[in-house]
Short mmCIF file of C-alpha atoms in Angstrom, two decimals:
data_model
loop_
_atom_site.label_atom_id
_atom_site.label_comp_id
_atom_site.label_asym_id
_atom_site.label_seq_id
_atom_site.Cartn_x
_atom_site.Cartn_y
_atom_site.Cartn_z
CA MET A 1 -33.14 31.64 -20.34
CA GLN A 2 -31.52 34.25 -18.17
CA SER A 3 -28.65 34.08 -15.68
CA LYS A 4 -27.54 36.65 -13.05
CA GLU A 5 -24.18 36.36 -11.34
CA THR A 6 -24.70 36.49 -7.54
CA LEU A 7 -20.96 35.65 -6.30
CA ASN A 8 -17.57 36.36 -7.77
CA GLN A 9 -15.08 35.83 -5.07
CA GLY A 10 -11.81 34.28 -5.76
CA LEU A 11 -12.50 31.08 -7.69
CA LYS A 12 -16.01 30.73 -6.34
CA ARG A 13 -19.06 31.76 -8.60
CA ALA A 14 -22.74 31.61 -8.09
CA TYR A 15 -25.57 32.26 -10.40
CA THR A 16 -29.42 32.43 -10.43
CA ILE A 17 -30.73 30.97 -13.56
CA THR A 18 -34.25 31.66 -14.68
CA ILE A 19 -35.95 29.42 -17.22
CA PRO A 20 -39.19 30.82 -18.66
CA ALA A 21 -42.34 28.64 -18.20
CA LYS A 22 -42.98 29.00 -21.96
CA GLU A 23 -39.52 27.35 -22.82
CA ILE A 24 -40.51 24.39 -20.60
CA GLU A 25 -43.99 24.14 -22.27
CA ALA A 26 -42.50 24.21 -25.63
CA ARG A 27 -40.29 21.41 -24.88
CA VAL A 28 -43.38 19.43 -23.64
CA ASP A 29 -45.38 20.31 -26.93
CA ARG A 30 -42.43 19.12 -29.06
CA GLU A 31 -42.19 15.72 -27.04
CA VAL A 32 -46.03 15.21 -27.36
CA LYS A 33 -45.71 15.64 -31.23
CA LYS A 34 -42.84 13.27 -31.30
CA ILE A 35 -44.46 10.60 -29.25
CA ALA A 36 -47.99 10.84 -30.54
CA PRO A 37 -47.53 8.66 -33.71
CA GLN A 38 -46.53 5.79 -31.30
CA VAL A 39 -49.32 6.07 -28.65
CA ARG A 40 -51.96 3.40 -28.79
CA MET A 41 -55.39 4.15 -27.17
CA PRO A 42 -58.74 2.12 -27.45
CA GLY A 43 -61.17 3.80 -29.95
CA PHE A 44 -58.45 5.58 -31.98
CA ARG A 45 -56.53 4.46 -34.99
CA PRO A 46 -52.77 4.07 -34.58
CA GLY A 47 -50.99 7.54 -34.61
CA LYS A 48 -54.39 9.43 -34.41
CA VAL A 49 -54.61 9.90 -30.68
CA PRO A 50 -55.30 13.59 -30.15
CA ALA A 51 -52.40 15.66 -28.57
CA ASN A 52 -54.45 16.64 -25.57
CA LEU A 53 -55.04 12.96 -24.67
CA VAL A 54 -51.40 12.23 -25.02
CA ARG A 55 -50.66 15.06 -22.76
CA LYS A 56 -53.17 13.86 -20.15
CA MET A 57 -51.81 10.46 -20.19
CA HIS A 58 -48.06 11.18 -20.12
CA GLY A 59 -48.10 14.91 -18.98
CA PRO A 60 -46.33 14.62 -15.47
CA ALA A 61 -43.57 12.37 -16.98
CA LEU A 62 -43.13 14.69 -19.97
CA MET A 63 -43.15 17.87 -17.88
CA GLN A 64 -40.45 16.37 -15.54
CA ASP A 65 -38.21 15.35 -18.50
CA ALA A 66 -38.69 18.84 -20.13
CA LEU A 67 -37.79 20.51 -16.81
CA ASN A 68 -34.56 18.37 -16.41
CA ALA A 69 -33.66 19.04 -20.03
CA SER A 70 -34.15 22.84 -19.61
CA ILE A 71 -31.96 22.84 -16.40
CA GLN A 72 -29.20 21.05 -18.15
CA ASP A 73 -29.37 23.39 -21.12
CA GLY A 74 -29.55 26.36 -18.65
CA ILE A 75 -26.50 25.00 -16.84
CA GLN A 76 -24.42 24.50 -20.00
CA GLN A 77 -25.46 27.87 -21.50
CA THR A 78 -24.53 29.83 -18.27
CA ILE A 79 -21.00 28.15 -18.32
CA SER A 80 -20.55 29.01 -22.02
CA ASP A 81 -21.88 32.47 -21.82
CA ASN A 82 -19.66 33.29 -18.90
CA LYS A 83 -16.59 31.24 -20.27
CA LEU A 84 -16.48 29.27 -17.06
CA ARG A 85 -14.10 26.27 -16.50
CA PRO A 86 -15.61 24.33 -13.62
CA ALA A 87 -13.25 22.68 -11.24
CA ILE A 88 -15.76 20.16 -10.24
CA GLN A 89 -19.45 19.49 -10.92
CA PRO A 90 -21.62 22.72 -10.22
CA ASP A 91 -23.88 22.49 -7.21
CA VAL A 92 -27.50 23.08 -8.74
CA ALA A 93 -30.71 23.48 -6.92
CA LEU A 94 -34.24 24.24 -8.04
CA GLN A 95 -35.67 26.91 -5.82
CA ASP A 96 -38.34 25.51 -3.38
CA ASP A 97 -41.17 27.72 -4.55
CA TYR A 98 -41.32 26.20 -8.00
CA GLN A 99 -44.83 25.37 -9.33
CA VAL A 100 -45.53 23.64 -12.62
CA GLY A 101 -46.58 26.38 -15.15
CA ASN A 102 -44.27 29.02 -13.60
CA ASP A 103 -40.74 30.02 -14.43
CA ALA A 104 -38.12 27.69 -12.94
CA LYS A 105 -35.41 29.56 -10.86
CA LEU A 106 -32.17 27.72 -10.21
CA ASP A 107 -29.35 28.43 -7.80
CA MET A 108 -26.09 27.34 -9.27
CA SER A 109 -22.70 27.56 -7.44
CA LEU A 110 -19.38 26.28 -8.38
CA GLU A 111 -15.67 26.77 -8.32
CA VAL A 112 -13.68 27.55 -11.43
CA LEU A 113 -10.24 26.65 -12.43
CA PRO A 114 -7.63 29.37 -12.03
CA ASP A 115 -6.11 31.00 -15.18
CA VAL A 116 -2.65 29.36 -15.12
CA ASP A 117 -0.09 30.58 -17.57
CA ALA A 118 1.90 27.69 -19.09
CA PRO A 119 5.40 27.85 -17.66
CA SER A 120 8.35 27.74 -19.90
CA VAL A 121 9.52 24.29 -20.97
CA GLU A 122 12.97 25.72 -21.31
CA GLY A 123 15.78 25.28 -18.84
CA ILE A 124 14.64 22.06 -17.22
CA SER A 125 17.53 20.01 -16.11
CA LEU A 126 17.25 16.33 -15.05
CA GLU A 127 19.47 13.43 -14.09
CA ARG A 128 18.61 9.99 -15.54
CA LEU A 129 19.88 7.18 -13.37
CA SER A 130 20.21 3.90 -15.27
CA ALA A 131 20.94 0.41 -14.18
CA GLN A 132 21.03 -3.08 -15.64
CA PRO A 133 19.94 -6.33 -13.80
CA THR A 134 22.87 -8.25 -12.39
CA ASP A 135 23.22 -11.98 -12.73
CA ALA A 136 22.70 -12.11 -8.98
CA GLU A 137 19.29 -10.20 -9.26
CA ILE A 138 18.22 -12.66 -12.10
CA ASP A 139 19.20 -15.71 -9.89
CA GLU A 140 17.31 -14.16 -7.00
CA ALA A 141 14.27 -13.60 -9.10
CA LEU A 142 14.50 -17.21 -10.30
CA GLY A 143 14.73 -18.44 -6.83
CA ARG A 144 11.48 -16.50 -5.94
CA LEU A 145 9.74 -17.96 -8.90
CA ALA A 146 10.86 -21.64 -7.94
CA GLU A 147 9.70 -20.89 -4.40
CA ASN A 148 6.33 -19.96 -5.59
CA GLN A 149 6.08 -23.08 -7.70
CA LYS A 150 7.28 -25.39 -5.00
CA ASN A 151 5.64 -28.79 -4.37
CA PHE A 152 5.47 -30.83 -1.17
CA GLU A 153 6.32 -34.45 -0.89
CA PRO A 154 5.32 -36.91 1.95
CA GLY A 155 7.89 -37.26 4.78
CA ALA A 156 8.63 -40.30 6.75
CA LYS A 157 6.28 -41.42 9.40
CA THR A 158 8.85 -40.39 12.01
CA TYR A 159 9.59 -37.02 10.35
CA GLN A 160 9.04 -34.02 12.57
CA ALA A 161 7.35 -31.00 11.15
CA LYS A 162 9.33 -27.77 11.01
CA SER A 163 8.67 -24.16 9.57
CA GLY A 164 7.88 -24.33 5.92
CA ASP A 165 6.39 -27.81 6.02
CA LEU A 166 2.84 -28.72 5.24
CA VAL A 167 0.85 -30.46 7.98
CA ILE A 168 -2.42 -32.23 7.07
CA ILE A 169 -4.73 -32.26 10.16
CA ASP A 170 -8.21 -33.05 11.43
CA PHE A 171 -9.18 -30.51 14.16
CA GLU A 172 -12.00 -29.67 16.60
CA GLY A 173 -11.97 -26.34 18.37
CA LYS A 174 -13.45 -25.90 21.95
CA VAL A 175 -14.25 -23.04 24.27
CA ASP A 176 -14.43 -23.99 27.89
CA GLY A 177 -14.28 -27.56 26.84
CA VAL A 178 -17.44 -27.24 24.65
CA PRO A 179 -17.16 -27.52 20.80
CA PHE A 180 -18.32 -24.51 19.03
CA ASP A 181 -20.15 -24.23 15.65
CA GLY A 182 -17.92 -24.24 12.68
CA GLY A 183 -14.76 -25.22 14.65
CA LYS A 184 -14.53 -28.67 13.23
CA GLY A 185 -12.73 -29.63 10.05
CA GLU A 186 -10.92 -32.55 8.44
CA ALA A 187 -7.77 -32.82 6.05
CA MET A 188 -6.86 -29.09 6.39
CA ALA A 189 -3.49 -28.17 4.97
CA VAL A 190 -1.53 -25.91 7.14
CA GLU A 191 1.83 -24.43 5.94
CA ILE A 192 3.82 -23.80 9.07
CA GLY A 193 5.03 -20.19 9.20
CA SER A 194 2.71 -18.99 6.52
CA GLY A 195 0.68 -16.73 8.90
CA GLN A 196 -2.55 -17.98 7.61
CA LEU A 197 -4.01 -19.10 10.91
CA ILE A 198 -4.71 -17.25 14.25
CA PRO A 199 -1.56 -16.40 16.15
CA GLY A 200 -0.01 -19.46 17.94
CA PHE A 201 -1.82 -22.12 16.00
CA GLU A 202 1.04 -22.83 13.51
CA ASP A 203 3.81 -22.54 15.93
CA GLN A 204 2.50 -25.35 17.97
CA LEU A 205 2.55 -27.66 15.01
CA VAL A 206 6.34 -27.54 14.85
CA GLY A 207 7.64 -30.99 15.94
CA VAL A 208 4.59 -33.01 15.19
CA LYS A 209 4.67 -36.09 13.16
CA ALA A 210 2.18 -38.44 11.40
CA ASN A 211 -0.62 -39.90 13.62
CA ASP A 212 0.33 -37.49 16.50
CA GLU A 213 -2.56 -36.11 18.53
CA LYS A 214 -2.12 -32.78 20.33
CA VAL A 215 -4.11 -30.17 22.00
CA LEU A 216 -3.30 -26.57 20.90
CA ASN A 217 -4.00 -23.63 23.21
CA VAL A 218 -4.86 -20.31 21.45
CA THR A 219 -6.66 -17.08 21.92
CA PHE A 220 -8.80 -15.72 19.22
CA PRO A 221 -8.03 -12.12 18.22
CA ALA A 222 -10.06 -9.40 19.67
CA ASP A 223 -11.29 -8.33 16.23
CA TYR A 224 -12.04 -11.84 15.08
CA GLY A 225 -14.85 -12.11 12.64
CA SER A 226 -17.20 -14.16 14.97
CA LYS A 227 -18.21 -11.97 17.95
CA ASP A 228 -18.87 -15.17 20.01
CA LEU A 229 -15.14 -16.11 19.70
CA ALA A 230 -13.38 -12.69 19.62
CA GLY A 231 -10.98 -12.61 22.45
CA GLN A 232 -11.83 -16.01 23.81
CA ASP A 233 -9.28 -18.59 24.89
CA ALA A 234 -9.87 -21.78 23.02
CA THR A 235 -8.27 -25.28 22.49
CA PHE A 236 -8.06 -27.17 19.19
CA ASP A 237 -7.84 -31.05 19.43
CA ILE A 238 -5.86 -32.16 16.26
CA VAL A 239 -4.94 -35.35 14.69
CA VAL A 240 -2.00 -35.17 12.29
CA ALA A 241 -2.70 -37.22 9.16
CA GLU A 242 0.62 -36.51 7.27
CA VAL A 243 3.58 -34.18 7.31
CA ARG A 244 4.88 -33.04 3.94
CA LYS A 245 8.22 -31.18 3.30
CA PRO A 246 8.77 -28.81 0.42
CA ALA A 247 10.58 -30.41 -2.46
CA ALA A 248 13.41 -28.44 -3.89
CA VAL A 249 12.78 -26.94 -7.35
CA ALA A 250 15.87 -26.83 -9.43
CA ILE A 251 16.20 -24.18 -12.06
CA SER A 252 16.64 -26.20 -15.20
CA ASP A 253 15.29 -26.83 -18.74
CA ASP A 254 12.58 -29.01 -17.23
CA PHE A 255 11.47 -26.33 -14.73
CA ALA A 256 11.29 -23.87 -17.67
CA LYS A 257 9.28 -26.41 -19.66
CA SER A 258 6.80 -26.76 -16.77
CA LEU A 259 6.13 -23.09 -17.11
CA GLY A 260 5.37 -23.43 -20.91
CA LEU A 261 8.82 -22.28 -22.11
CA GLU A 262 11.47 -24.01 -24.24
CA SER A 263 14.56 -23.74 -22.12
CA GLU A 264 16.31 -22.28 -18.94
CA GLU A 265 18.01 -19.70 -21.24
CA GLN A 266 14.55 -18.60 -22.52
CA LEU A 267 13.31 -18.30 -18.87
CA ARG A 268 16.41 -16.33 -17.88
CA GLY A 269 15.88 -14.10 -20.86
CA LEU A 270 12.25 -13.29 -19.90
CA ILE A 271 13.29 -12.60 -16.20
CA LYS A 272 15.98 -10.20 -17.25
CA GLY A 273 13.57 -8.41 -19.51
CA GLN A 274 11.04 -8.13 -16.65
CA LEU A 275 13.77 -6.68 -14.34
CA GLU A 276 14.84 -4.24 -16.97
CA GLN A 277 11.41 -2.86 -17.22
CA GLU A 278 11.37 -2.64 -13.42
CA LEU A 279 14.58 -0.71 -13.37
CA ASN A 280 13.26 1.50 -16.27
CA GLY A 281 10.25 2.23 -14.08
CA LEU A 282 12.46 3.25 -11.11
CA THR A 283 14.55 5.43 -13.47
CA ARG A 284 11.29 7.23 -14.63
CA THR A 285 10.01 7.55 -11.15
CA HIS A 286 13.30 9.31 -10.09
CA MET A 287 13.14 11.69 -13.24
CA LYS A 288 9.56 12.51 -12.71
CA ARG A 289 10.24 13.35 -9.01
CA GLN A 290 12.91 15.85 -9.99
CA LEU A 291 10.57 17.22 -12.65
CA LEU A 292 7.73 17.80 -10.33
CA ASP A 293 9.91 19.20 -7.65
CA GLN A 294 11.14 21.91 -9.98
CA LEU A 295 7.72 22.82 -11.25
CA ALA A 296 6.27 22.94 -7.65
CA GLY A 297 9.19 25.11 -6.51
CA ALA A 298 8.74 27.65 -9.27
CA HIS A 299 4.99 28.18 -9.00
CA ASP A 300 2.53 29.17 -6.38
CA PHE A 301 -1.12 30.25 -7.06
CA ASP A 302 -4.51 29.52 -5.53
CA VAL A 303 -6.26 26.31 -6.34
CA PRO A 304 -9.89 25.45 -6.00
CA PRO A 305 -10.58 24.23 -2.39
CA SER A 306 -13.17 21.68 -3.65
CA MET A 307 -10.55 19.99 -5.65
CA VAL A 308 -8.14 20.14 -2.73
CA GLU A 309 -10.80 18.60 -0.52
CA ALA A 310 -11.51 15.85 -2.91
CA GLU A 311 -7.71 15.03 -3.22
CA PHE A 312 -7.37 15.10 0.38
CA ASP A 313 -10.22 12.75 1.02
CA GLN A 314 -8.57 10.39 -1.40
CA ILE A 315 -5.28 10.56 0.45
CA TRP A 316 -6.96 10.14 3.79
CA GLN A 317 -9.03 7.10 2.82
CA GLN A 318 -5.79 5.50 1.57
CA LEU A 319 -4.01 6.11 4.66
CA GLN A 320 -6.82 5.05 6.83
CA ALA A 321 -6.89 1.59 4.93
CA GLU A 322 -3.15 1.21 5.36
CA ALA A 323 -3.42 2.15 9.11
CA ALA A 324 -6.20 -0.45 9.73
CA LYS A 325 -3.69 -3.19 8.45
CA GLU A 326 -1.10 -2.26 11.08
CA GLU A 327 -0.56 -4.23 14.29
CA ASP A 328 -1.26 -1.14 16.34
CA SER A 329 -3.84 0.66 14.19
CA GLU A 330 -4.69 3.22 16.92
CA ALA A 331 -1.27 4.36 17.06
CA ALA A 332 -1.18 4.66 13.24
CA LEU A 333 -4.33 6.73 13.17
CA LYS A 334 -3.03 8.91 15.92
CA GLU A 335 0.10 9.64 13.90
CA MET A 336 -2.08 10.45 10.91
CA GLU A 337 -4.05 12.80 12.97
CA ASP A 338 -0.90 14.55 14.17
CA GLU A 339 0.20 15.05 10.59
CA LYS A 340 -3.27 15.87 9.06
CA GLU A 341 -2.33 19.38 7.89
CA ASP A 342 0.83 18.09 6.20
CA TYR A 343 -1.28 15.68 4.22
CA ARG A 344 -3.59 18.47 3.28
CA ASP A 345 -0.47 20.42 1.99
CA ILE A 346 0.20 17.28 -0.10
CA ALA A 347 -3.33 17.58 -1.52
CA VAL A 348 -2.84 21.36 -2.40
CA ARG A 349 0.54 20.39 -4.23
CA ARG A 350 -1.01 17.61 -6.13
CA VAL A 351 -3.81 19.88 -7.41
CA ARG A 352 -1.54 22.63 -8.30
CA LEU A 353 0.89 20.36 -10.12
CA GLY A 354 -2.10 18.92 -12.00
CA LEU A 355 -3.17 22.32 -13.14
CA LEU A 356 0.41 23.12 -14.24
CA LEU A 357 0.69 20.02 -16.26
CA SER A 358 -2.59 20.54 -17.80
CA ALA A 359 -1.63 24.09 -18.85
CA ILE A 360 1.67 22.87 -20.26
CA GLY A 361 -0.11 20.20 -22.20
CA GLN A 362 -2.71 22.57 -23.67
CA GLU A 363 -0.12 25.17 -24.57
CA ASN A 364 1.96 22.73 -26.45
CA GLY A 365 -0.71 20.67 -28.09
CA VAL A 366 -0.43 17.52 -26.06
CA ASP A 367 -3.68 15.52 -26.23
CA VAL A 368 -5.17 12.03 -25.93
CA SER A 369 -6.59 10.80 -29.11
CA GLN A 370 -10.03 9.23 -29.44
CA ASN A 371 -8.48 5.85 -30.08
CA GLU A 372 -6.38 6.18 -26.93
CA MET A 373 -9.54 7.21 -25.11
CA ASN A 374 -11.47 4.10 -26.48
CA MET A 375 -8.70 1.83 -25.24
CA LEU A 376 -8.78 3.37 -21.82
CA ILE A 377 -12.57 2.80 -21.61
CA GLN A 378 -12.24 -0.72 -22.79
CA GLN A 379 -9.49 -1.55 -20.27
CA ALA A 380 -11.45 0.01 -17.44
CA ALA A 381 -14.52 -1.85 -18.41
CA GLN A 382 -12.63 -5.16 -17.90
CA ARG A 383 -12.90 -4.62 -14.22
CA TYR A 384 -16.68 -5.12 -14.47
CA PRO A 385 -18.74 -8.41 -15.16
CA GLN A 386 -19.27 -9.03 -18.73
CA GLU A 387 -22.99 -8.20 -18.57
CA GLN A 388 -22.13 -4.58 -17.13
CA ARG A 389 -19.36 -3.64 -19.36
CA GLN A 390 -21.68 -1.96 -22.07
CA GLN A 391 -23.39 -0.10 -19.29
CA PHE A 392 -20.03 1.08 -18.04
CA MET A 393 -18.96 2.35 -21.39
CA GLN A 394 -22.38 4.14 -21.95
CA TYR A 395 -21.66 5.76 -18.50
CA MET A 396 -18.33 7.09 -19.82
CA ARG A 397 -19.82 8.32 -23.03
CA GLU A 398 -22.54 10.32 -21.20
CA ASP A 399 -20.70 11.52 -18.14
CA GLN A 400 -17.94 13.92 -19.51
CA MET A 401 -16.49 14.53 -16.05
CA ALA A 402 -15.93 10.86 -15.42
CA ALA A 403 -14.38 10.45 -18.95
CA ALA A 404 -12.17 13.37 -18.13
CA GLN A 405 -10.99 11.69 -14.90
CA LEU A 406 -10.32 8.48 -16.76
CA ARG A 407 -8.24 10.44 -19.33
CA ALA A 408 -6.25 12.30 -16.75
CA PRO A 409 -3.41 9.70 -15.91
CA LEU A 410 -2.65 9.10 -19.53
CA TYR A 411 -2.71 12.87 -20.21
CA GLU A 412 -0.34 13.45 -17.28
CA ASP A 413 2.07 10.77 -18.59
CA LYS A 414 2.06 12.33 -22.12
CA VAL A 415 2.86 15.82 -20.65
CA VAL A 416 5.63 14.32 -18.56
CA ASP A 417 7.06 12.60 -21.58
CA PHE A 418 6.94 15.92 -23.57
CA LEU A 419 8.83 17.59 -20.79
CA PHE A 420 11.34 14.82 -20.62
CA ASP A 421 11.89 15.35 -24.31
CA LYS A 422 12.47 19.15 -23.78
CA ALA A 423 14.63 18.77 -20.78
CA GLU A 424 18.60 18.71 -20.59
CA VAL A 425 19.23 15.26 -19.38
CA SER A 426 22.50 13.97 -18.02
CA GLU A 427 23.13 10.34 -17.72
CA ARG A 428 24.61 8.21 -14.86
CA THR A 429 25.00 4.42 -14.59
CA VAL A 430 24.17 3.07 -11.03
CA THR A 431 22.94 0.15 -9.30
CA ARG A 432 19.36 -0.63 -8.26
CA ASP A 433 20.13 0.08 -4.63
CA GLU A 434 21.49 3.57 -5.65
CA ILE A 435 18.26 4.33 -7.71
CA GLU A 436 16.13 3.38 -4.84
CA ALA A 437 18.23 5.29 -2.34
CA ALA A 438 17.97 8.35 -4.58
CA ILE A 439 14.23 8.21 -4.72
CA GLU A 440 14.09 7.91 -1.00
CA ALA A 441 16.71 10.65 -0.48
CA GLU A 442 14.93 13.22 -2.66
CA PRO A 443 11.43 13.34 -1.12
CA GLU A 444 9.24 16.23 -2.41
CA LYS A 445 9.24 19.35 -0.50
CA VAL A 446 5.92 18.81 1.34
CA GLU A 447 5.55 15.24 0.65
CA ALA A 448 8.42 13.85 2.62
CA LYS A 449 6.09 12.62 5.33
CA LYS A 450 6.21 8.91 5.99
CA ALA A 451 3.01 6.98 6.10
CA PRO A 452 1.97 6.38 9.66
CA ALA A 453 3.21 3.52 11.73
CA LYS A 454 5.51 2.12 9.24
CA LYS A 455 8.64 1.59 11.21
CA LYS A 456 8.55 -2.17 10.77
CA ALA A 457 7.80 -1.98 7.01
CA PRO A 458 10.24 0.18 5.18
CA ALA A 459 9.19 -1.16 1.88
CA LYS A 460 5.57 0.23 2.38
CA GLU A 461 7.07 3.57 3.39
CA ALA A 462 8.74 3.82 0.09
CA ALA A 463 5.45 2.93 -1.77
CA ALA A 464 3.54 5.51 0.33
CA LYS A 465 6.06 8.22 -0.51
CA LYS A 466 6.13 7.37 -4.18
CA ASP A 467 2.30 7.39 -4.25
CA ALA A 468 2.32 10.94 -2.56
CA ALA A 469 4.44 12.27 -5.42
CA LYS A 470 1.71 11.83 -7.95
CA PRO A 471 -0.07 14.95 -8.98
CA LYS A 472 -3.68 15.14 -9.71
CA PRO A 473 -4.16 16.31 -13.37
CA ALA A 474 -6.97 18.51 -14.03
CA ALA A 475 -9.25 17.69 -16.95
CA GLU A 476 -8.60 20.06 -19.86
CA LYS A 477 -12.18 21.28 -19.46
CA ALA A 478 -14.65 19.98 -16.78
CA PRO A 479 -18.17 20.28 -18.29
CA ALA A 480 -21.17 20.21 -16.14
CA LYS A 481 -22.50 16.82 -15.32
CA LYS A 482 -25.37 15.45 -17.66
CA ALA A 483 -27.90 12.97 -16.63
CA ALA A 484 -25.59 9.97 -16.50
CA ALA A 485 -26.23 6.39 -17.21
CA LYS A 486 -26.25 4.40 -14.09
CA LYS A 487 -22.75 3.17 -13.29
CA PRO A 488 -22.48 -0.63 -12.82
CA ALA A 489 -20.70 -2.01 -9.67
CA ALA A 490 -17.50 -3.59 -10.61
CA LYS A 491 -17.05 -7.31 -9.84
CA SER A 492 -15.13 -7.86 -6.70
CA ASP A 493 -12.10 -10.14 -6.85
CA ALA A 494 -13.31 -12.15 -3.91
CA ALA A 495 -16.63 -13.03 -5.74
CA LYS A 496 -14.62 -14.79 -8.29
CA LYS A 497 -13.30 -17.33 -5.87
CA ASP A 498 -14.99 -20.63 -5.69
CA GLU A 499 -16.89 -20.68 -2.36
CA SER A 500 -15.74 -24.21 -1.62
CA GLU A 501 -12.32 -22.74 -0.74
CA ALA A 502 -13.64 -20.72 2.12
CA PRO A 503 -12.90 -22.06 5.47
CA ALA A 504 -15.50 -22.87 8.13
CA LYS A 505 -16.77 -19.62 9.84
CA ALA A 506 -15.13 -20.35 13.25
CA ALA A 507 -12.11 -22.26 12.14
CA PRO A 508 -8.76 -20.88 13.10
CA VAL A 509 -8.12 -19.41 9.51
CA LYS A 510 -7.84 -15.69 9.52
CA LYS A 511 -10.58 -14.37 7.23
CA THR A 512 -9.50 -12.02 4.55
CA PRO A 513 -12.02 -9.37 3.90
CA ALA A 514 -13.43 -9.40 0.42
CA LYS A 515 -12.20 -6.62 -1.68
CA LYS A 516 -14.65 -3.82 -2.19
CA ALA A 517 -15.73 -3.20 -5.77
CA PRO A 518 -13.61 -0.40 -7.19
CA ALA A 519 -15.42 2.79 -7.89
CA ALA A 520 -14.79 3.68 -11.62
CA LYS A 521 -14.53 7.38 -11.25
CA THR A 522 -12.16 7.12 -8.24
CA ALA A 523 -9.96 4.59 -9.83
CA ALA A 524 -9.91 6.45 -13.05
CA ALA A 525 -8.95 9.70 -11.43
CA LYS A 526 -5.95 8.11 -9.64
CA PRO A 527 -2.82 8.87 -11.88
CA SER A 528 -0.26 6.23 -12.08
CA ALA A 529 3.46 6.83 -11.25
CA LYS A 530 4.33 3.90 -13.40
CA SER A 531 6.33 2.31 -10.66
CA ALA A 532 8.21 -0.69 -11.75
CA GLU A 533 6.96 -2.69 -8.97
CA ALA A 534 3.46 -2.45 -10.28
CA LYS A 535 4.46 -3.65 -13.75
CA ALA A 536 6.99 -6.41 -12.75
CA PRO A 537 5.48 -9.98 -12.58
CA ALA A 538 5.42 -11.67 -9.38
CA ALA A 539 8.36 -13.71 -10.16
CA ALA A 540 10.53 -10.69 -10.59
CA LYS A 541 9.27 -8.77 -7.61
CA LYS A 542 11.24 -8.16 -4.51
CA PRO A 543 9.32 -9.42 -1.58
CA ALA A 544 7.67 -6.57 0.43
CA ALA A 545 8.34 -6.24 4.05
CA LYS A 546 5.89 -8.73 5.82
CA LYS A 547 2.97 -7.15 7.60
CA ALA A 548 0.58 -8.60 9.91
CA PRO A 549 -2.56 -9.93 8.24
CA ALA A 550 -5.91 -8.66 9.30
CA LYS A 551 -7.24 -11.00 11.95
CA LYS A 552 -10.87 -11.20 11.06
#
């Protein structure tokens, strides 16, 4: 095998690789000898089929396998001989004029990681803001938990429904006085104010009582799932079977026992522990923000454009998904477009920080052990159906780039922890509100942009900013991609739901789109900021600002 460099410009490299025909033929010969003992052919004893007949029977497949193996070896040898560190998978193409029996010529182009000198880990100063959950916060979390566990009890026949009540109705929908397919249902439970139905439907149930009959006037959203109904004015004839009102849930030993605990005291202790974890996460987020800002401010070097583009694509897709959930999605998308270059700067910063953290980790012996890697793979495999988990684990073993991406978030966390240990840290005790205000008041230099169209949802702004702070750690080394096992499609959460729960196609219920199956490589590549909100259980989380659900 011979390779010739054809481009060396900045971080871009290109090579022409020549694989002699005799090397490919030698591979075919070795494979023929290997499989000959297993070949069965009428007229020959087992294992006695002549090599020329084996080649005649399986020649094309053997030649293709030999060519692929030779190409992979050629790529790896070129990378090794030239001491390359690919930023992403090399782009390899077999030249068009290749004919079986001739030398194989490949064109390989790639971008390499820059040589980054590990910065000094001395002189880093950080402030640790710490807080403890107050009794009021514990009571608030318990109240949310009780609210989630609430039951409904039948109201009196004369009781009039109000927001928060559960109304049991039979209904039939009509457009221009004509019933439409899927628009009829019985004993549907509607919680007034839940926002689960199309606009205006729930509001018109306020004041109804058992046995009432009423006609509701609504307009289907323009983006409703059924094209025949989208944007149409409609009526729903309803009959109220029953009105139920929420029963107050007292925080008591009995309530704790209903959750499988022994006492209210034990429940309070668990909630306190969860809130402490959440506050610790906020403390870490604030410290990490300071650390990354110091690193980013002290270093400036070129980064591989392909890595930037991949990171930008990930940011952009996330923003597009968020914008699609907004009431005025067009305005959100326009705001995104206006700030597109700022988000590209965010991508550059993330990649640069990732390379810095990688250099620091390598210089100081930070590593992810094989046991830790095995645990990561097993955890990631849980997102897939049982029958596909082994296939996913095989994919991770064979695709070293995917494995490096899965390793990256943990590697980043370990480097960050290493730097925390080396830093000079001052302590200050504050409240939760002060930690959250500090995180918001110290946005990263180029990442202080708000997510588009978030004026009505400050909680989501904070989440977008926090996510933007996350660097993209580079793999310690990014080997060329080998022939990978086919990656299984992860099981969608929506697929787990019993289909009997799904409403009728044209009922007034807003359809929630099924979640897309997560892509293993993308998910694995996304580093975690370890936000407390992601770790805290539902009972302890503060409610996020309400957003308008998709009207599908």
